[in-house]
Amino acid sequence: MVHTLPDWHKLIMAWLNKGRYGLTIPFIVGARALLAGTNPANREDIVSLLTEIIEEPVQGNIVYIRWCDDYEAAVLASYSESFPFRPKDNVIEFSPAGGTETSLGVLREVANKLGITTEKAKIIPALIDYANAQVSLGHYSRYWTEDGRAYGSFQEDDLSFIRVTLADGE
């Protein structure tokens, strides 16, 4: 188990604390690449993020990938295992190698939205492909435009959020 909170967890929790639904995989991957000075991010960064979430969970928390209808996107949220309103039904669960406790839960609705079956072996590769479609273009942010929802580069508000959230480096 991780003792120091990872950047992805800090970003997700700060976003949820703003009353939001969750962060997209491209956003988190882009933020990590930006801070590491390895921008642009790539497919391997997506694999690394999802592997880290599954294999190095934050003790007492489960990350859930669910569908945000508002942004029409898969988003990540993290909840305490004891939180009574965390998703419990229709969840495909992943655990660290050799572990039994859930570290990542993907709601079955996400698989349906991605056009795949809910077979566990298909979920992570589909999420990687889904996120890579935007990450490969450097489109890390999902926002509203006059024409509707769009992916694009980080906006000033995004950059400020990332800097403030991860400024302490702890």
mmCIF file of C-alpha atoms in Angstrom:
data_model
loop_
_atom_site.group_PDB
_atom_site.id
_atom_site.type_symbol
_atom_site.label_atom_id
_atom_site.label_comp_id
_atom_site.label_asym_id
_atom_site.label_seq_id
_atom_site.Cartn_x
_atom_site.Cartn_y
_atom_site.Cartn_z
ATOM 1 C CA MET A 1 0.000 0.000 0.000
ATOM 2 C CA VAL A 2 1.103 3.546 -0.730
ATOM 3 C CA HIS A 3 1.817 5.748 2.315
ATOM 4 C CA THR A 4 2.455 9.043 0.520
ATOM 5 C CA LEU A 5 -0.559 10.106 -1.493
ATOM 6 C CA PRO A 6 0.116 9.801 -5.216
ATOM 7 C CA ASP A 7 -0.475 12.715 -7.564
ATOM 8 C CA TRP A 8 -3.437 11.002 -9.246
ATOM 9 C CA HIS A 9 -5.179 10.594 -5.893
ATOM 10 C CA LYS A 10 -4.552 14.220 -4.911
ATOM 11 C CA LEU A 11 -5.956 15.432 -8.243
ATOM 12 C CA ILE A 12 -9.060 13.229 -8.032
ATOM 13 C CA MET A 13 -9.796 14.162 -4.423
ATOM 14 C CA ALA A 14 -9.299 17.894 -5.033
ATOM 15 C CA TRP A 15 -11.687 17.689 -7.984
ATOM 16 C CA LEU A 16 -14.309 15.804 -5.973
ATOM 17 C CA ASN A 17 -13.923 18.325 -3.137
ATOM 18 C CA LYS A 18 -14.926 21.023 -5.614
ATOM 19 C CA GLY A 19 -18.251 19.193 -5.964
ATOM 20 C CA ARG A 20 -17.330 17.648 -9.317
ATOM 21 C CA TYR A 21 -18.032 14.124 -10.539
ATOM 22 C CA GLY A 22 -14.532 12.908 -11.454
ATOM 23 C CA LEU A 23 -11.475 13.498 -13.644
ATOM 24 C CA THR A 24 -10.839 11.967 -17.045
ATOM 25 C CA ILE A 25 -7.870 9.702 -17.675
ATOM 26 C CA PRO A 26 -6.430 12.155 -20.253
ATOM 27 C CA PHE A 27 -6.562 14.959 -17.670
ATOM 28 C CA ILE A 28 -4.649 12.995 -15.037
ATOM 29 C CA VAL A 29 -2.131 11.626 -17.549
ATOM 30 C CA GLY A 30 -1.593 15.100 -19.008
ATOM 31 C CA ALA A 31 -1.143 16.655 -15.573
ATOM 32 C CA ARG A 32 1.442 14.052 -14.620
ATOM 33 C CA ALA A 33 3.357 14.543 -17.883
ATOM 34 C CA LEU A 34 3.253 18.305 -17.474
ATOM 35 C CA LEU A 35 4.659 18.143 -13.958
ATOM 36 C CA ALA A 36 7.295 15.581 -14.896
ATOM 37 C CA GLY A 37 8.393 17.707 -17.847
ATOM 38 C CA THR A 38 7.685 14.825 -20.230
ATOM 39 C CA ASN A 39 4.821 16.501 -22.027
ATOM 40 C CA PRO A 40 3.362 15.337 -24.337
ATOM 41 C CA ALA A 41 2.007 12.233 -22.665
ATOM 42 C CA ASN A 42 1.616 8.947 -24.526
ATOM 43 C CA ARG A 43 -0.026 5.531 -24.393
ATOM 44 C CA GLU A 44 2.563 4.199 -21.945
ATOM 45 C CA ASP A 45 1.621 6.986 -19.514
ATOM 46 C CA ILE A 46 -1.979 5.743 -19.582
ATOM 47 C CA VAL A 47 -0.845 2.162 -18.959
ATOM 48 C CA SER A 48 1.381 3.397 -16.124
ATOM 49 C CA LEU A 49 -1.468 5.328 -14.484
ATOM 50 C CA LEU A 50 -3.949 2.450 -14.587
ATOM 51 C CA THR A 51 -1.300 -0.034 -13.429
ATOM 52 C CA GLU A 52 -0.355 2.225 -10.529
ATOM 53 C CA ILE A 53 -3.988 2.659 -9.489
ATOM 54 C CA ILE A 54 -4.514 -1.113 -9.494
ATOM 55 C CA GLU A 55 -1.160 -2.248 -8.092
ATOM 56 C CA GLU A 56 -0.411 0.589 -5.648
ATOM 57 C CA PRO A 57 -3.763 1.607 -4.174
ATOM 58 C CA VAL A 58 -4.236 4.275 -1.562
ATOM 59 C CA GLN A 59 -4.992 2.391 1.631
ATOM 60 C CA GLY A 60 -8.672 2.427 2.510
ATOM 61 C CA ASN A 61 -9.764 3.830 -0.875
ATOM 62 C CA ILE A 62 -11.118 2.429 -4.108
ATOM 63 C CA VAL A 63 -10.906 4.271 -7.427
ATOM 64 C CA TYR A 64 -14.022 3.981 -9.563
ATOM 65 C CA ILE A 65 -14.296 4.657 -13.260
ATOM 66 C CA ARG A 66 -17.803 5.694 -14.115
ATOM 67 C CA TRP A 67 -19.580 7.528 -16.897
ATOM 68 C CA CYS A 68 -20.241 11.259 -16.621
ATOM 69 C CA ASP A 69 -23.297 12.058 -18.728
ATOM 70 C CA ASP A 70 -22.641 15.778 -18.476
ATOM 71 C CA TYR A 71 -19.278 15.512 -20.240
ATOM 72 C CA GLU A 72 -19.997 12.241 -22.029
ATOM 73 C CA ALA A 73 -16.750 10.796 -20.745
ATOM 74 C CA ALA A 74 -15.341 8.129 -18.447
ATOM 75 C CA VAL A 75 -14.132 9.742 -15.215
ATOM 76 C CA LEU A 76 -12.237 8.582 -12.142
ATOM 77 C CA ALA A 77 -13.438 9.115 -8.596
ATOM 78 C CA SER A 78 -11.994 7.763 -5.343
ATOM 79 C CA TYR A 79 -14.007 6.810 -2.301
ATOM 80 C CA SER A 80 -13.210 5.440 1.104
ATOM 81 C CA GLU A 81 -14.061 1.757 1.444
ATOM 82 C CA SER A 82 -16.359 2.784 4.296
ATOM 83 C CA PHE A 83 -18.243 5.450 2.298
ATOM 84 C CA PRO A 84 -21.834 4.160 2.299
ATOM 85 C CA PHE A 85 -22.723 5.653 -1.093
ATOM 86 C CA ARG A 86 -19.774 4.351 -3.105
ATOM 87 C CA PRO A 87 -20.739 2.218 -6.118
ATOM 88 C CA LYS A 88 -21.353 -1.391 -5.131
ATOM 89 C CA ASP A 89 -23.534 -2.829 -7.879
ATOM 90 C CA ASN A 90 -22.656 -3.492 -11.508
ATOM 91 C CA VAL A 91 -18.943 -2.994 -10.838
ATOM 92 C CA ILE A 92 -16.102 -4.903 -12.479
ATOM 93 C CA GLU A 93 -13.426 -5.130 -9.791
ATOM 94 C CA PHE A 94 -9.632 -5.202 -10.069
ATOM 95 C CA SER A 95 -7.164 -6.032 -7.276
ATOM 96 C CA PRO A 96 -3.392 -5.836 -6.967
ATOM 97 C CA ALA A 97 -1.501 -8.966 -8.041
ATOM 98 C CA GLY A 98 -1.794 -11.457 -5.218
ATOM 99 C CA GLY A 99 -4.312 -9.259 -3.403
ATOM 100 C CA THR A 100 -7.978 -9.726 -2.706
ATOM 101 C CA GLU A 101 -9.101 -6.192 -1.876
ATOM 102 C CA THR A 102 -10.524 -4.093 -4.681
ATOM 103 C CA SER A 103 -8.321 -1.207 -5.796
ATOM 104 C CA LEU A 104 -10.187 -0.262 -8.993
ATOM 105 C CA GLY A 105 -13.820 -0.664 -9.891
ATOM 106 C CA VAL A 106 -15.165 0.011 -13.363
ATOM 107 C CA LEU A 107 -18.900 0.424 -13.628
ATOM 108 C CA ARG A 108 -20.414 -1.859 -16.253
ATOM 109 C CA GLU A 109 -22.030 1.176 -17.845
ATOM 110 C CA VAL A 110 -18.557 2.364 -18.898
ATOM 111 C CA ALA A 111 -17.962 -0.859 -20.847
ATOM 112 C CA ASN A 112 -21.320 -0.410 -22.536
ATOM 113 C CA LYS A 113 -20.530 3.211 -23.439
ATOM 114 C CA LEU A 114 -17.173 2.099 -24.872
ATOM 115 C CA GLY A 115 -18.968 -0.502 -26.983
ATOM 116 C CA ILE A 116 -17.370 -3.557 -25.402
ATOM 117 C CA THR A 117 -18.629 -6.481 -23.396
ATOM 118 C CA THR A 118 -18.176 -6.432 -19.646
ATOM 119 C CA GLU A 119 -15.516 -9.156 -19.714
ATOM 120 C CA LYS A 120 -12.833 -8.166 -17.233
ATOM 121 C CA ALA A 121 -9.981 -8.883 -19.676
ATOM 122 C CA LYS A 122 -11.367 -6.357 -22.170
ATOM 123 C CA ILE A 123 -11.918 -3.408 -19.828
ATOM 124 C CA ILE A 124 -8.385 -2.082 -19.253
ATOM 125 C CA PRO A 125 -7.290 -2.365 -22.929
ATOM 126 C CA ALA A 126 -10.496 -0.563 -23.972
ATOM 127 C CA LEU A 127 -9.894 2.213 -21.430
ATOM 128 C CA ILE A 128 -6.329 2.604 -22.687
ATOM 129 C CA ASP A 129 -7.499 2.869 -26.313
ATOM 130 C CA TYR A 130 -10.293 5.241 -25.316
ATOM 131 C CA ALA A 131 -7.972 7.606 -23.433
ATOM 132 C CA ASN A 132 -5.178 7.357 -26.004
ATOM 133 C CA ALA A 133 -7.448 8.772 -28.698
ATOM 134 C CA GLN A 134 -7.189 12.123 -26.881
ATOM 135 C CA VAL A 135 -3.808 11.789 -25.160
ATOM 136 C CA SER A 136 -2.042 11.127 -28.467
ATOM 137 C CA LEU A 137 -3.351 14.498 -29.691
ATOM 138 C CA GLY A 138 -2.331 16.354 -26.529
ATOM 139 C CA HIS A 139 -6.004 16.831 -25.680
ATOM 140 C CA TYR A 140 -6.107 16.446 -21.917
ATOM 141 C CA SER A 141 -9.040 18.643 -20.981
ATOM 142 C CA ARG A 142 -12.757 18.111 -21.564
ATOM 143 C CA TYR A 143 -14.848 21.284 -21.575
ATOM 144 C CA TRP A 144 -17.891 22.968 -22.996
ATOM 145 C CA THR A 145 -17.770 25.091 -26.136
ATOM 146 C CA GLU A 146 -20.515 26.892 -28.050
ATOM 147 C CA ASP A 147 -20.844 23.719 -30.123
ATOM 148 C CA GLY A 148 -21.015 21.364 -27.135
ATOM 149 C CA ARG A 149 -18.387 19.224 -25.435
ATOM 150 C CA ALA A 150 -14.844 19.116 -26.756
ATOM 151 C CA TYR A 151 -11.406 17.823 -25.849
ATOM 152 C CA GLY A 152 -8.453 20.141 -26.176
ATOM 153 C CA SER A 153 -5.285 21.305 -24.516
ATOM 154 C CA PHE A 154 -5.317 22.373 -20.889
ATOM 155 C CA GLN A 155 -7.146 25.630 -20.218
ATOM 156 C CA GLU A 156 -5.786 28.256 -17.807
ATOM 157 C CA ASP A 157 -8.215 27.073 -15.113
ATOM 158 C CA ASP A 158 -6.925 23.519 -15.551
ATOM 159 C CA LEU A 159 -3.299 24.599 -15.236
ATOM 160 C CA SER A 160 -4.086 26.608 -12.120
ATOM 161 C CA PHE A 161 -5.949 23.663 -10.578
ATOM 162 C CA ILE A 162 -3.022 21.323 -11.292
ATOM 163 C CA ARG A 163 -0.444 23.748 -9.889
ATOM 164 C CA VAL A 164 -2.420 24.489 -6.723
ATOM 165 C CA THR A 165 -3.350 20.854 -6.102
ATOM 166 C CA LEU A 166 0.151 19.471 -6.565
ATOM 167 C CA ALA A 167 2.176 22.476 -5.390
ATOM 168 C CA ASP A 168 3.113 21.035 -2.021
ATOM 169 C CA GLY A 169 4.846 18.048 -3.565
ATOM 170 C CA GLU A 170 3.885 15.857 -0.612
#
